[in-house]
């Protein structure tokens, strides 16, 4: 399995990018928020999920390990395939999607292309207890861009890389000041366990 790709973006397509890794071009399907962050000739790293079907293979790419783990949770839901999962992740940042699931906001999830009301409710029922507590309450707004001042949560990615499930990693960081340096946030989160 291909765990991640690190290379240069050589083409940007409507729903995917071509990333050149050592002279080999990989087409990687990415979410709308990730697509807004990539630029031609930039070096970029994607965590990947290799989907194999009867009639083809696709690579799905994610800018963070947390987004990949959330994608894997989404495709574990009966009736949600990789395309529907990437469409759900295109609704906003991984944290916004996770928060919508935790808040049982089926209306937000059903805004994704190819995801109806029943599928959105199934996502909520199956994943609500797995994604952790909501970081804020109320309905989630649909967003198609990530504010440039808000980078990926490196502390959350580090805890997931250490083997914490998404729910536990989110819970461990819930009361830690997000303005602290990444190393300090990780240390404080680990002290809670």
mmCIF file of C-alpha atoms in Angstrom:
data_model
loop_
_atom_site.group_PDB
_atom_site.id
_atom_site.type_symbol
_atom_site.label_atom_id
_atom_site.label_comp_id
_atom_site.label_asym_id
_atom_site.label_seq_id
_atom_site.Cartn_x
_atom_site.Cartn_y
_atom_site.Cartn_z
ATOM 1 C CA UNK A 1 0.000 0.000 0.000
ATOM 2 C CA UNK A 2 1.149 3.541 -0.703
ATOM 3 C CA UNK A 3 1.157 5.385 2.646
ATOM 4 C CA UNK A 4 2.144 8.833 1.370
ATOM 5 C CA UNK A 5 3.582 10.659 -1.612
ATOM 6 C CA UNK A 6 6.015 13.559 -1.479
ATOM 7 C CA UNK A 7 6.807 15.344 -4.696
ATOM 8 C CA UNK A 8 6.125 18.248 -7.037
ATOM 9 C CA UNK A 9 2.656 19.208 -8.281
ATOM 10 C CA UNK A 10 2.876 19.120 -12.086
ATOM 11 C CA UNK A 11 -0.808 19.387 -13.032
ATOM 12 C CA UNK A 12 -3.979 20.527 -11.314
ATOM 13 C CA UNK A 13 -7.155 18.894 -12.617
ATOM 14 C CA UNK A 14 -10.778 19.596 -11.566
ATOM 15 C CA UNK A 15 -10.913 16.939 -8.812
ATOM 16 C CA UNK A 16 -7.326 15.741 -8.632
ATOM 17 C CA UNK A 17 -3.674 16.648 -9.033
ATOM 18 C CA UNK A 18 -0.693 14.985 -10.667
ATOM 19 C CA UNK A 19 2.250 14.747 -8.297
ATOM 20 C CA UNK A 20 5.679 13.846 -9.681
ATOM 21 C CA UNK A 21 7.599 11.562 -7.340
ATOM 22 C CA UNK A 22 11.014 10.618 -8.676
ATOM 23 C CA UNK A 23 9.937 10.923 -12.309
ATOM 24 C CA UNK A 24 6.658 9.018 -11.871
ATOM 25 C CA UNK A 25 3.408 10.992 -12.015
ATOM 26 C CA UNK A 26 0.640 9.871 -9.660
ATOM 27 C CA UNK A 27 -2.903 11.151 -10.081
ATOM 28 C CA UNK A 28 -4.304 11.842 -6.619
ATOM 29 C CA UNK A 29 -7.949 12.695 -5.930
ATOM 30 C CA UNK A 30 -8.156 15.389 -3.258
ATOM 31 C CA UNK A 31 -10.829 17.336 -1.380
ATOM 32 C CA UNK A 32 -11.839 20.902 -2.290
ATOM 33 C CA UNK A 33 -10.037 22.489 0.706
ATOM 34 C CA UNK A 34 -6.800 20.677 -0.222
ATOM 35 C CA UNK A 35 -7.226 21.666 -3.892
ATOM 36 C CA UNK A 36 -7.329 25.331 -2.867
ATOM 37 C CA UNK A 37 -3.982 24.982 -1.081
ATOM 38 C CA UNK A 38 -1.904 23.399 -3.884
ATOM 39 C CA UNK A 39 -0.066 25.308 -6.583
ATOM 40 C CA UNK A 40 1.853 24.182 -9.650
ATOM 41 C CA UNK A 41 5.537 23.372 -9.075
ATOM 42 C CA UNK A 42 5.121 23.311 -5.265
ATOM 43 C CA UNK A 43 6.525 20.456 -3.224
ATOM 44 C CA UNK A 44 3.695 18.743 -1.412
ATOM 45 C CA UNK A 45 3.076 15.690 0.756
ATOM 46 C CA UNK A 46 -0.149 13.712 0.632
ATOM 47 C CA UNK A 47 -1.130 10.880 2.956
ATOM 48 C CA UNK A 48 -2.832 8.451 0.609
ATOM 49 C CA UNK A 49 -5.549 5.850 0.508
ATOM 50 C CA UNK A 50 -5.359 3.325 -2.357
ATOM 51 C CA UNK A 51 -8.875 2.285 -3.409
ATOM 52 C CA UNK A 52 -9.065 -0.860 -5.544
ATOM 53 C CA UNK A 53 -12.271 -1.715 -7.398
ATOM 54 C CA UNK A 54 -13.172 -4.303 -10.015
ATOM 55 C CA UNK A 55 -12.760 -1.849 -12.864
ATOM 56 C CA UNK A 56 -9.990 0.421 -11.625
ATOM 57 C CA UNK A 57 -7.789 1.860 -8.923
ATOM 58 C CA UNK A 58 -7.737 5.342 -7.421
ATOM 59 C CA UNK A 59 -5.410 7.186 -5.059
ATOM 60 C CA UNK A 60 -7.044 9.587 -2.600
ATOM 61 C CA UNK A 61 -4.771 12.171 -1.004
ATOM 62 C CA UNK A 62 -4.982 14.140 2.236
ATOM 63 C CA UNK A 63 -2.886 16.997 3.566
ATOM 64 C CA UNK A 64 -3.107 15.647 7.125
ATOM 65 C CA UNK A 65 -3.177 12.274 8.815
ATOM 66 C CA UNK A 66 -6.338 13.336 10.669
ATOM 67 C CA UNK A 67 -8.135 13.869 7.345
ATOM 68 C CA UNK A 68 -7.046 10.426 6.145
ATOM 69 C CA UNK A 69 -8.281 8.761 9.348
ATOM 70 C CA UNK A 70 -11.627 10.565 9.042
ATOM 71 C CA UNK A 71 -11.870 9.419 5.400
ATOM 72 C CA UNK A 72 -11.229 5.823 6.496
ATOM 73 C CA UNK A 73 -13.980 6.139 9.114
ATOM 74 C CA UNK A 74 -16.383 7.532 6.506
ATOM 75 C CA UNK A 75 -15.813 4.680 4.048
ATOM 76 C CA UNK A 76 -16.440 2.176 6.834
ATOM 77 C CA UNK A 77 -20.072 3.351 6.858
ATOM 78 C CA UNK A 78 -22.369 1.128 4.788
ATOM 79 C CA UNK A 79 -23.271 2.961 1.562
ATOM 80 C CA UNK A 80 -20.446 5.519 1.721
ATOM 81 C CA UNK A 81 -17.750 4.862 -0.853
ATOM 82 C CA UNK A 82 -14.504 6.741 -1.428
ATOM 83 C CA UNK A 83 -16.084 9.310 -3.782
ATOM 84 C CA UNK A 84 -18.862 10.146 -1.313
ATOM 85 C CA UNK A 85 -16.309 10.317 1.525
ATOM 86 C CA UNK A 86 -14.079 12.767 -0.377
ATOM 87 C CA UNK A 87 -17.179 14.838 -1.177
ATOM 88 C CA UNK A 88 -18.027 14.952 2.535
ATOM 89 C CA UNK A 89 -14.464 16.058 3.321
ATOM 90 C CA UNK A 90 -14.844 18.755 0.652
ATOM 91 C CA UNK A 91 -17.506 20.462 2.770
ATOM 92 C CA UNK A 92 -14.884 22.019 5.049
ATOM 93 C CA UNK A 93 -11.802 21.311 7.088
ATOM 94 C CA UNK A 94 -11.496 17.850 8.671
ATOM 95 C CA UNK A 95 -12.243 19.446 12.054
ATOM 96 C CA UNK A 96 -15.446 21.037 10.718
ATOM 97 C CA UNK A 97 -16.595 17.690 9.292
ATOM 98 C CA UNK A 98 -15.667 15.856 12.503
ATOM 99 C CA UNK A 99 -17.497 18.490 14.528
ATOM 100 C CA UNK A 100 -20.607 18.200 12.310
ATOM 101 C CA UNK A 101 -20.673 14.436 12.908
ATOM 102 C CA UNK A 102 -20.171 14.902 16.656
ATOM 103 C CA UNK A 103 -23.012 17.475 16.719
ATOM 104 C CA UNK A 104 -25.295 15.099 14.731
ATOM 105 C CA UNK A 105 -25.598 17.731 11.983
ATOM 106 C CA UNK A 106 -27.013 15.516 9.200
ATOM 107 C CA UNK A 107 -28.040 18.607 7.208
ATOM 108 C CA UNK A 108 -24.380 19.592 6.872
ATOM 109 C CA UNK A 109 -23.276 16.084 5.794
ATOM 110 C CA UNK A 110 -26.138 15.770 3.278
ATOM 111 C CA UNK A 111 -24.845 18.860 1.420
ATOM 112 C CA UNK A 112 -22.067 16.685 -0.031
ATOM 113 C CA UNK A 113 -22.566 15.621 -3.627
ATOM 114 C CA UNK A 114 -23.936 12.078 -3.821
ATOM 115 C CA UNK A 115 -24.882 11.941 -0.136
ATOM 116 C CA UNK A 116 -28.595 11.921 0.635
ATOM 117 C CA UNK A 117 -30.381 12.479 3.903
ATOM 118 C CA UNK A 118 -30.489 8.763 4.813
ATOM 119 C CA UNK A 119 -26.782 8.295 4.080
ATOM 120 C CA UNK A 120 -25.944 11.391 6.136
ATOM 121 C CA UNK A 121 -27.981 10.033 9.049
ATOM 122 C CA UNK A 122 -26.194 6.671 8.753
ATOM 123 C CA UNK A 123 -22.835 8.488 8.912
ATOM 124 C CA UNK A 124 -23.966 10.271 12.081
ATOM 125 C CA UNK A 125 -25.264 7.094 13.759
ATOM 126 C CA UNK A 126 -22.199 5.003 12.874
ATOM 127 C CA UNK A 127 -19.499 7.585 13.622
ATOM 128 C CA UNK A 128 -20.864 9.944 16.293
ATOM 129 C CA UNK A 129 -19.275 7.931 19.115
ATOM 130 C CA UNK A 130 -16.013 7.410 17.223
ATOM 131 C CA UNK A 131 -15.078 10.997 16.336
ATOM 132 C CA UNK A 132 -14.953 12.482 19.826
ATOM 133 C CA UNK A 133 -16.735 15.366 21.490
ATOM 134 C CA UNK A 134 -17.703 18.417 19.444
ATOM 135 C CA UNK A 135 -15.285 21.334 19.632
ATOM 136 C CA UNK A 136 -18.217 23.750 19.369
ATOM 137 C CA UNK A 137 -21.963 23.308 19.380
ATOM 138 C CA UNK A 138 -24.612 24.216 16.852
ATOM 139 C CA UNK A 139 -24.925 23.800 13.111
ATOM 140 C CA UNK A 140 -21.850 23.845 10.940
ATOM 141 C CA UNK A 141 -21.473 26.287 8.081
ATOM 142 C CA UNK A 142 -20.407 24.958 4.691
ATOM 143 C CA UNK A 143 -16.994 26.332 3.788
ATOM 144 C CA UNK A 144 -14.944 25.756 0.695
ATOM 145 C CA UNK A 145 -11.746 27.401 1.777
ATOM 146 C CA UNK A 146 -9.336 27.064 4.653
ATOM 147 C CA UNK A 147 -8.232 30.349 6.195
ATOM 148 C CA UNK A 148 -4.538 30.707 5.437
ATOM 149 C CA UNK A 149 -3.813 31.655 9.050
ATOM 150 C CA UNK A 150 -5.113 28.271 10.269
ATOM 151 C CA UNK A 151 -2.559 25.545 9.445
ATOM 152 C CA UNK A 152 -3.212 21.816 9.811
ATOM 153 C CA UNK A 153 -3.127 20.665 13.408
ATOM 154 C CA UNK A 154 0.312 19.087 13.618
ATOM 155 C CA UNK A 155 -0.264 18.048 17.246
ATOM 156 C CA UNK A 156 -3.366 16.061 16.269
ATOM 157 C CA UNK A 157 -1.469 14.421 13.397
ATOM 158 C CA UNK A 158 1.394 13.536 15.765
ATOM 159 C CA UNK A 159 -0.929 11.880 18.290
ATOM 160 C CA UNK A 160 -2.602 9.880 15.507
ATOM 161 C CA UNK A 161 0.838 8.850 14.216
ATOM 162 C CA UNK A 162 1.628 7.655 17.763
ATOM 163 C CA UNK A 163 -1.348 5.302 17.525
ATOM 164 C CA UNK A 164 -4.117 7.287 19.210
ATOM 165 C CA UNK A 165 -7.562 6.895 17.621
ATOM 166 C CA UNK A 166 -9.000 10.160 16.263
ATOM 167 C CA UNK A 167 -11.512 10.372 19.129
ATOM 168 C CA UNK A 168 -8.865 10.002 21.850
ATOM 169 C CA UNK A 169 -6.410 12.349 20.140
ATOM 170 C CA UNK A 170 -9.118 15.026 19.814
ATOM 171 C CA UNK A 171 -10.144 14.568 23.444
ATOM 172 C CA UNK A 172 -6.542 14.787 24.654
ATOM 173 C CA UNK A 173 -6.054 18.110 22.850
ATOM 174 C CA UNK A 174 -9.468 19.561 23.747
ATOM 175 C CA UNK A 175 -8.284 21.459 26.836
ATOM 176 C CA UNK A 176 -4.790 22.287 25.561
ATOM 177 C CA UNK A 177 -4.194 25.878 24.430
ATOM 178 C CA UNK A 178 -3.999 25.817 20.594
ATOM 179 C CA UNK A 179 -1.591 28.788 20.657
ATOM 180 C CA UNK A 180 1.159 26.809 22.390
ATOM 181 C CA UNK A 181 3.995 25.364 20.289
ATOM 182 C CA UNK A 182 3.205 21.959 18.753
ATOM 183 C CA UNK A 183 5.716 20.092 20.929
ATOM 184 C CA UNK A 184 4.232 21.577 24.102
ATOM 185 C CA UNK A 185 0.668 20.714 23.028
ATOM 186 C CA UNK A 186 1.732 17.100 22.379
ATOM 187 C CA UNK A 187 3.512 16.879 25.745
ATOM 188 C CA UNK A 188 0.479 18.238 27.615
ATOM 189 C CA UNK A 189 -1.899 15.924 25.757
ATOM 190 C CA UNK A 190 0.277 12.899 26.566
ATOM 191 C CA UNK A 191 0.353 13.866 30.255
ATOM 192 C CA UNK A 192 -3.444 13.565 30.351
ATOM 193 C CA UNK A 193 -3.289 9.892 29.307
#
